[in-house]
Short mmCIF file of C-alpha atoms in Angstrom, two decimals:
data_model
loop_
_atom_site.label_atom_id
_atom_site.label_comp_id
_atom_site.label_asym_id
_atom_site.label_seq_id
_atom_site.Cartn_x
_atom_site.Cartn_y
_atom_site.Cartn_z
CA UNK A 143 0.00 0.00 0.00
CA UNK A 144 1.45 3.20 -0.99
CA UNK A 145 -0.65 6.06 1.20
CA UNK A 146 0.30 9.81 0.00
CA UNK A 147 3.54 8.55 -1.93
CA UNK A 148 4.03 12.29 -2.07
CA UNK A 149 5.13 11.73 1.82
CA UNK A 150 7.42 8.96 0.66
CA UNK A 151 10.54 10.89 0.66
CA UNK A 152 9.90 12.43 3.83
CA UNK A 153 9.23 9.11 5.77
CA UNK A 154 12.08 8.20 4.56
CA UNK A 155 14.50 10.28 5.21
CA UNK A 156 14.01 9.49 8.73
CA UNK A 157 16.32 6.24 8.88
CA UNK A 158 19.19 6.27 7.16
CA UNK A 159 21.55 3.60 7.81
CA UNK A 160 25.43 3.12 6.62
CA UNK A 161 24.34 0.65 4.34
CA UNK A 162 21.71 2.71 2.28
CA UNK A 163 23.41 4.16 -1.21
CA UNK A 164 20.75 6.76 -2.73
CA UNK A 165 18.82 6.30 0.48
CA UNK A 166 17.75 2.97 -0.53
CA UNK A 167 18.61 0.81 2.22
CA UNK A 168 20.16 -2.89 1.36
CA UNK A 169 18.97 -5.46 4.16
CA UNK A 170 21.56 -7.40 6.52
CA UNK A 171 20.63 -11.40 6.78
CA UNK A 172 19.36 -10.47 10.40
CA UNK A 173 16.90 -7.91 9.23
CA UNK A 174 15.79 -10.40 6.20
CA UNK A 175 14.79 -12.61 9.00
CA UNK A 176 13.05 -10.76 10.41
CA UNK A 177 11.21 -9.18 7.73
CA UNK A 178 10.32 -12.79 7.08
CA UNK A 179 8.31 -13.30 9.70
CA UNK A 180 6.36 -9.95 9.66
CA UNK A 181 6.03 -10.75 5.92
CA UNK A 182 4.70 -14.23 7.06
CA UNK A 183 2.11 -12.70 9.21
CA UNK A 184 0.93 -10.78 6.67
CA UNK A 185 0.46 -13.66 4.38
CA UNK A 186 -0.99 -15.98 6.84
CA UNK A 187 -3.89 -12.62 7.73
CA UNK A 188 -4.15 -12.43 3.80
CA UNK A 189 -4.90 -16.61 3.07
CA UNK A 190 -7.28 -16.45 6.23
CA UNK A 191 -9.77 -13.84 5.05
CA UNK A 192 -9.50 -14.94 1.75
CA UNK A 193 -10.84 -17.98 3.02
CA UNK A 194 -12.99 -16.66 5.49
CA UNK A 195 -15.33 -13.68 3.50
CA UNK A 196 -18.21 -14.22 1.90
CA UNK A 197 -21.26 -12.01 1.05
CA UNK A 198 -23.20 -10.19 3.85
CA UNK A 199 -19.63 -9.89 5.83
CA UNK A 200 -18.61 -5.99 6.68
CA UNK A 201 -15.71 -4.73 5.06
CA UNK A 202 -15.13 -3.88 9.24
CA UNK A 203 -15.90 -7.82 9.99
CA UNK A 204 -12.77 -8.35 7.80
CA UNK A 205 -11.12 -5.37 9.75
CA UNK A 206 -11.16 -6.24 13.03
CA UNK A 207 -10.33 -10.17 12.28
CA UNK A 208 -6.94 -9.28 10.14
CA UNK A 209 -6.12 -6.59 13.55
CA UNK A 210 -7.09 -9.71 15.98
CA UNK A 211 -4.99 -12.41 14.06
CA UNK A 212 -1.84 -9.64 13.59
CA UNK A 213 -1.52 -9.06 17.03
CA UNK A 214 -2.01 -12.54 17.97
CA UNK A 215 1.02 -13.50 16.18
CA UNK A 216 3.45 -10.81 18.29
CA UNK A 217 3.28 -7.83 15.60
CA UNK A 218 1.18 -4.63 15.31
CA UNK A 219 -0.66 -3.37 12.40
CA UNK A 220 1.18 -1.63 9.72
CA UNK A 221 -1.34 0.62 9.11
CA UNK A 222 -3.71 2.04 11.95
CA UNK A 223 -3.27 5.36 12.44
CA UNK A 224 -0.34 5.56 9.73
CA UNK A 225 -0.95 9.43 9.00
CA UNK A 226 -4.55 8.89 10.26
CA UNK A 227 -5.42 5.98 8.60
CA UNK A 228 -7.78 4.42 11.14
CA UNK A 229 -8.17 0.78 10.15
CA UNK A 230 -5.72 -1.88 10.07
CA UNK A 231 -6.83 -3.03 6.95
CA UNK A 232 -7.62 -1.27 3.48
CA UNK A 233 -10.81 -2.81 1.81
CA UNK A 234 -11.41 -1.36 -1.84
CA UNK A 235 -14.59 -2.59 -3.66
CA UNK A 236 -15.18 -2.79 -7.46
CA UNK A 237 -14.63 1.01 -8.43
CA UNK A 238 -12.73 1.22 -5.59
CA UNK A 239 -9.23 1.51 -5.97
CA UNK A 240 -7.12 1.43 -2.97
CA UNK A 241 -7.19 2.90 0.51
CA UNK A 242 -10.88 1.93 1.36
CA UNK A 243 -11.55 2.27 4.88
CA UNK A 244 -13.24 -0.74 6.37
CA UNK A 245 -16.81 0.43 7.36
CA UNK A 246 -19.69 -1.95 9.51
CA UNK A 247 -22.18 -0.42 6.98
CA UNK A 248 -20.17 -1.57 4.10
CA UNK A 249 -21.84 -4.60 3.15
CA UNK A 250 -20.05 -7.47 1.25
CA UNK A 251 -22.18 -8.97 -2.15
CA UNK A 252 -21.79 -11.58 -4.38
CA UNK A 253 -19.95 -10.02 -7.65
CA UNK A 254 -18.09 -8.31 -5.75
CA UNK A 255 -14.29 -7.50 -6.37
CA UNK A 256 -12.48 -6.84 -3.25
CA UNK A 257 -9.24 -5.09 -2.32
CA UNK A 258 -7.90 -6.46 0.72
CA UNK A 259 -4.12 -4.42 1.60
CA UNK A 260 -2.69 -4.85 5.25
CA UNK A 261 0.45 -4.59 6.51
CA UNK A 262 2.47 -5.93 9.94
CA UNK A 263 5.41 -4.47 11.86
CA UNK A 264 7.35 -7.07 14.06
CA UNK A 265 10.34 -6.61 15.67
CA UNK A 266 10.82 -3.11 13.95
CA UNK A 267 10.53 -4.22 10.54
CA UNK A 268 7.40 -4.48 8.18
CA UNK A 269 5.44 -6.76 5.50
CA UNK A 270 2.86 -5.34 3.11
CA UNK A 271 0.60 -7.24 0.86
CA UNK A 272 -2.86 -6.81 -0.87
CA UNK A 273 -4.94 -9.30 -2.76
CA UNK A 274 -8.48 -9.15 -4.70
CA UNK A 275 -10.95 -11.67 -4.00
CA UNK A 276 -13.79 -12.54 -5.99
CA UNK A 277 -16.57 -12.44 -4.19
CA UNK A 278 -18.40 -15.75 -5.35
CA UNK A 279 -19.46 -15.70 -8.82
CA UNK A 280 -18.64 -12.26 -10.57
CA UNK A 281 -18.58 -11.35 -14.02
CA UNK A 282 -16.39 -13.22 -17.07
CA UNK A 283 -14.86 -9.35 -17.38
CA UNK A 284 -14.08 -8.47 -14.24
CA UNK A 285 -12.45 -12.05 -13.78
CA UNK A 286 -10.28 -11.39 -16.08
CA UNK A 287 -9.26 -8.01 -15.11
CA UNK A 288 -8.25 -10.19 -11.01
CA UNK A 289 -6.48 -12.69 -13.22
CA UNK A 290 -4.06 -10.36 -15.47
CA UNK A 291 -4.01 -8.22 -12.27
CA UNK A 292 -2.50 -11.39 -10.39
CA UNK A 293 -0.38 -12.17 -13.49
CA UNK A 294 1.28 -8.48 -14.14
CA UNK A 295 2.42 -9.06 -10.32
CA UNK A 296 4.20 -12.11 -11.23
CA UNK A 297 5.42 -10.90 -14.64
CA UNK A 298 6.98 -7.63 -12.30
CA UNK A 299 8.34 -10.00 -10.40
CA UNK A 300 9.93 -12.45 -12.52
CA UNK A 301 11.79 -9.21 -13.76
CA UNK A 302 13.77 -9.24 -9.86
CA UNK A 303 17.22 -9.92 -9.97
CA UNK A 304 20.67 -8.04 -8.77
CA UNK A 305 21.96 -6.49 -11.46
CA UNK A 306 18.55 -5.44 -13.60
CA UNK A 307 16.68 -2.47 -13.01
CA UNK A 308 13.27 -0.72 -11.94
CA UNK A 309 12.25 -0.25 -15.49
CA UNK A 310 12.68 -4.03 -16.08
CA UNK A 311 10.25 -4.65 -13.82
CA UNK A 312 7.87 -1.60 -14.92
CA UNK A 313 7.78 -2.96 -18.62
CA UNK A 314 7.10 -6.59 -17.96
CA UNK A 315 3.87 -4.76 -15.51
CA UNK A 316 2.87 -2.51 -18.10
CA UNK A 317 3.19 -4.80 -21.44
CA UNK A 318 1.25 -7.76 -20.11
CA UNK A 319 -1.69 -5.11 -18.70
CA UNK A 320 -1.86 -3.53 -21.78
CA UNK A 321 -1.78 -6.62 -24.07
CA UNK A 322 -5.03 -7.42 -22.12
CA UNK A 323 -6.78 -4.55 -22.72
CA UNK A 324 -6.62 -2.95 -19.26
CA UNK A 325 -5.22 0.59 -17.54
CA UNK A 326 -1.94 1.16 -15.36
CA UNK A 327 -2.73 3.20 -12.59
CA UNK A 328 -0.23 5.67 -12.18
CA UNK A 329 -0.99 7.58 -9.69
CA UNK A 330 -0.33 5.26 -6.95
CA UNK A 331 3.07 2.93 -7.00
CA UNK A 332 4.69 0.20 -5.32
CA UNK A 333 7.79 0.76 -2.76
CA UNK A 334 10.79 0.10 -1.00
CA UNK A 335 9.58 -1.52 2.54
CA UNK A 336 11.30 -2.43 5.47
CA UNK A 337 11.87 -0.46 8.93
CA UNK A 338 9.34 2.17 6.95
CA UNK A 339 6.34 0.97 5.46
CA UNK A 340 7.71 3.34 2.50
CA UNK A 341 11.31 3.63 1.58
CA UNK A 342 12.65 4.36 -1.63
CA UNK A 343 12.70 3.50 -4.24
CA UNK A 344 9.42 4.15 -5.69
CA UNK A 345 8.60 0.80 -7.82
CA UNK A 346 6.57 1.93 -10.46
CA UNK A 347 4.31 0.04 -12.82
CA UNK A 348 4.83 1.89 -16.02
CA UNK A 349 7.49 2.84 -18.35
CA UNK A 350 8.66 6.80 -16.85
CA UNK A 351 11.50 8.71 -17.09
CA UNK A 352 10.20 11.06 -14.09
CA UNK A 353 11.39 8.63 -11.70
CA UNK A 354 15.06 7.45 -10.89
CA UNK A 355 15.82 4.03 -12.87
CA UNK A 356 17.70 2.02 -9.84
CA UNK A 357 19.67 -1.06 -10.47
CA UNK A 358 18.64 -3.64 -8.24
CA UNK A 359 20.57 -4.80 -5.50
CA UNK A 360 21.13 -8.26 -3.27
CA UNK A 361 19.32 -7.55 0.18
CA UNK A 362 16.61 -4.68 -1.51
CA UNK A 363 13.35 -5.42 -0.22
CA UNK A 364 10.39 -4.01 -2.57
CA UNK A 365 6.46 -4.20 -2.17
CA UNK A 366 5.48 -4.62 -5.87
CA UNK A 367 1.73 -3.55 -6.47
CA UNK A 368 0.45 -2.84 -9.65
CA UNK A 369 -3.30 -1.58 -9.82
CA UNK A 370 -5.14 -2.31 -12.85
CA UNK A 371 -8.62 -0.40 -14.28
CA UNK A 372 -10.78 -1.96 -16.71
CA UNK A 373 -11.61 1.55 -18.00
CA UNK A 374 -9.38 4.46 -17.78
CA UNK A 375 -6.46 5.27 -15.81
CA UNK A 376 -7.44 8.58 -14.00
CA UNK A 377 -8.67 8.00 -10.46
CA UNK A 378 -10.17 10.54 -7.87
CA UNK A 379 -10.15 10.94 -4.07
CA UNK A 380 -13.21 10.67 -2.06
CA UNK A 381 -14.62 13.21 0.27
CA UNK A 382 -13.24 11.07 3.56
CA UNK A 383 -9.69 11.97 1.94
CA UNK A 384 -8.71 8.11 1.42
CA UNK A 385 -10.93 6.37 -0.79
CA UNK A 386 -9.62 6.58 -3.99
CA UNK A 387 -11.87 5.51 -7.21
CA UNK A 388 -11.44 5.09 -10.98
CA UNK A 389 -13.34 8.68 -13.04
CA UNK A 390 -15.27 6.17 -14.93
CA UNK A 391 -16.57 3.97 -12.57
CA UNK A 392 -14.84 0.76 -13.93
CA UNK A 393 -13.68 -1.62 -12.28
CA UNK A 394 -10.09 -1.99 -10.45
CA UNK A 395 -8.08 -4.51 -9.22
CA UNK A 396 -4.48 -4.99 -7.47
CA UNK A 397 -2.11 -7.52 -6.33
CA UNK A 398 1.20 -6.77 -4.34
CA UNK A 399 3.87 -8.89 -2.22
CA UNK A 400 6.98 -7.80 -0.28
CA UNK A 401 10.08 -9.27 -2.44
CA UNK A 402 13.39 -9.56 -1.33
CA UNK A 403 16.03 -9.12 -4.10
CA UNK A 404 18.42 -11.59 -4.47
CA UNK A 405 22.16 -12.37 -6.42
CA UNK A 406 20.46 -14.87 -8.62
CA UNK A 407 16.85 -13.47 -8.43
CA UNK A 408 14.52 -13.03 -6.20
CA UNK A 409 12.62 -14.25 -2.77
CA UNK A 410 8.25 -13.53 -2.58
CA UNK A 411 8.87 -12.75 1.40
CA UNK A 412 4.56 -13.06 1.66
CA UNK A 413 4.15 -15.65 -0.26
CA UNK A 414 0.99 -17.08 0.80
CA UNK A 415 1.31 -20.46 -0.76
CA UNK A 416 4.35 -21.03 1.55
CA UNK A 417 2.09 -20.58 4.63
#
């Protein structure tokens, strides 16, 4: 989840450590452990409630469970009251696109497609992940828009190796969303993670040169997230200040793990499989 990335560089700036070049920080083998388990929690929250929600559920049902289960396993949640947010969850709904705030009047339905973004911090160091569910049957369309959602993750990912670069992974994101038919949202991108919930660099989704083009290094630890539209791009903010929703009303959807960087590729820290 990347909240105001225009406070990314800011939050930053707030650790540096002696191993950071460009203010990206590189990750010793302790700290990769335990960004494994916060990453674990995060993926064991994620598997649970995709198991557990089903239509006439609250998007605040879902809320309070992933807060119960985060602090039952030793860590805190990444994101209540992370500048104000006051859930520990974000829960995004069809034309929703991220940052939903989990409401007991927000009623689940069958169709639905469902953002579900959470975050841990244990032992100083956090995981971030989001997933969309479909909520029991839902339209041939907007199945397809989860599944090359789910697959431009993975085709980001694949691109993770020491040695290649940001843009590697921003072109395999961008090519397989647009051979499909579907939008890169741009206005929200994925992130450096780690004793910050965002550190640099900025992982972006699209082919930019606005943006620095990093080569990737062993012991980086990035939260790729690309968020897909069915319709256009362009997004707008709600009147609480978080929700965020597409201009058209189409459709979104969004995948995103924490991924540790590696000499001969790379390591899906919240893999939920693994759990």
């Amino acid at each position: 989840m990347n909240i105001f990335s225009n406070l990314l560089i800011q939050t930053t700036q707030e650790n540096r450590t002696k191993r950071q070049r460009r203010g990206i920080e590189v990750k010793s083998q302790r700290e990769i452990e335990i960004m494994r388990q916060s990453a674990k929690i995060v993926a064991i929250v994620l598997k649970e409630i995709s198991d557990l929600v089903k239509p006439g559920m609250t998007t605040a049902d879902l809320d309070d469970y992933a807060e119960k289960r985060i602090r039952e396993m030793g860590a805190n949640p990444s994101f209540k009251g992370y500048h104000g947010f006051p859930a520990s969850i974000c829960s995004s709904i069809n034309n929703e696109v991220v940052h939903g705030i989990p409401n007991s009047k927000k009623v689940i339905r069958k169709g639905d497609v469902l953002k579900v973004d959470t975050g841990a911090l244990y032992q100083g160091f956090h995981g971030d992940s989001c997933i969309t569910i479909a909520v029991g049957e839902v339209t041939p369309a907007a199945q397809k828009l989860i599944q090359v959602a789910e697959e431009s993750l993975y085709k980001g990912i694949e691109q993770v190796k020491a040695g290649n670069y940001l843009l590697d992974i921003a072109g395999a994101i961008e090519d397989h969303v647009k051979a499909n038919g579907f939008s890169v949202v741009e206005d929200f991108t994925g992130h450096g993670v780690g004793r910050n919930l965002h550190e640099e660099p900025s992982v972006f989704n699209f082919r930019t040169k606005e943006m620095p083009n990093v080569r990737l290094r062993s012991g980086m630890t990035l939260a790729i997230e690309p968020i897909l539209n069915e319709g256009s791009r362009l997004t707008r903010t709600l009147s609480d200040r978080w929700t965020v929703v597409t201009v058209d009303n189409s459709l979104s959807a969004q995948f995103e793990h924490t991924v540790l960087v590696t000499d001969t590729g790379y390591d899906i820290l919240t893999d939920r499989v693994a759990v």
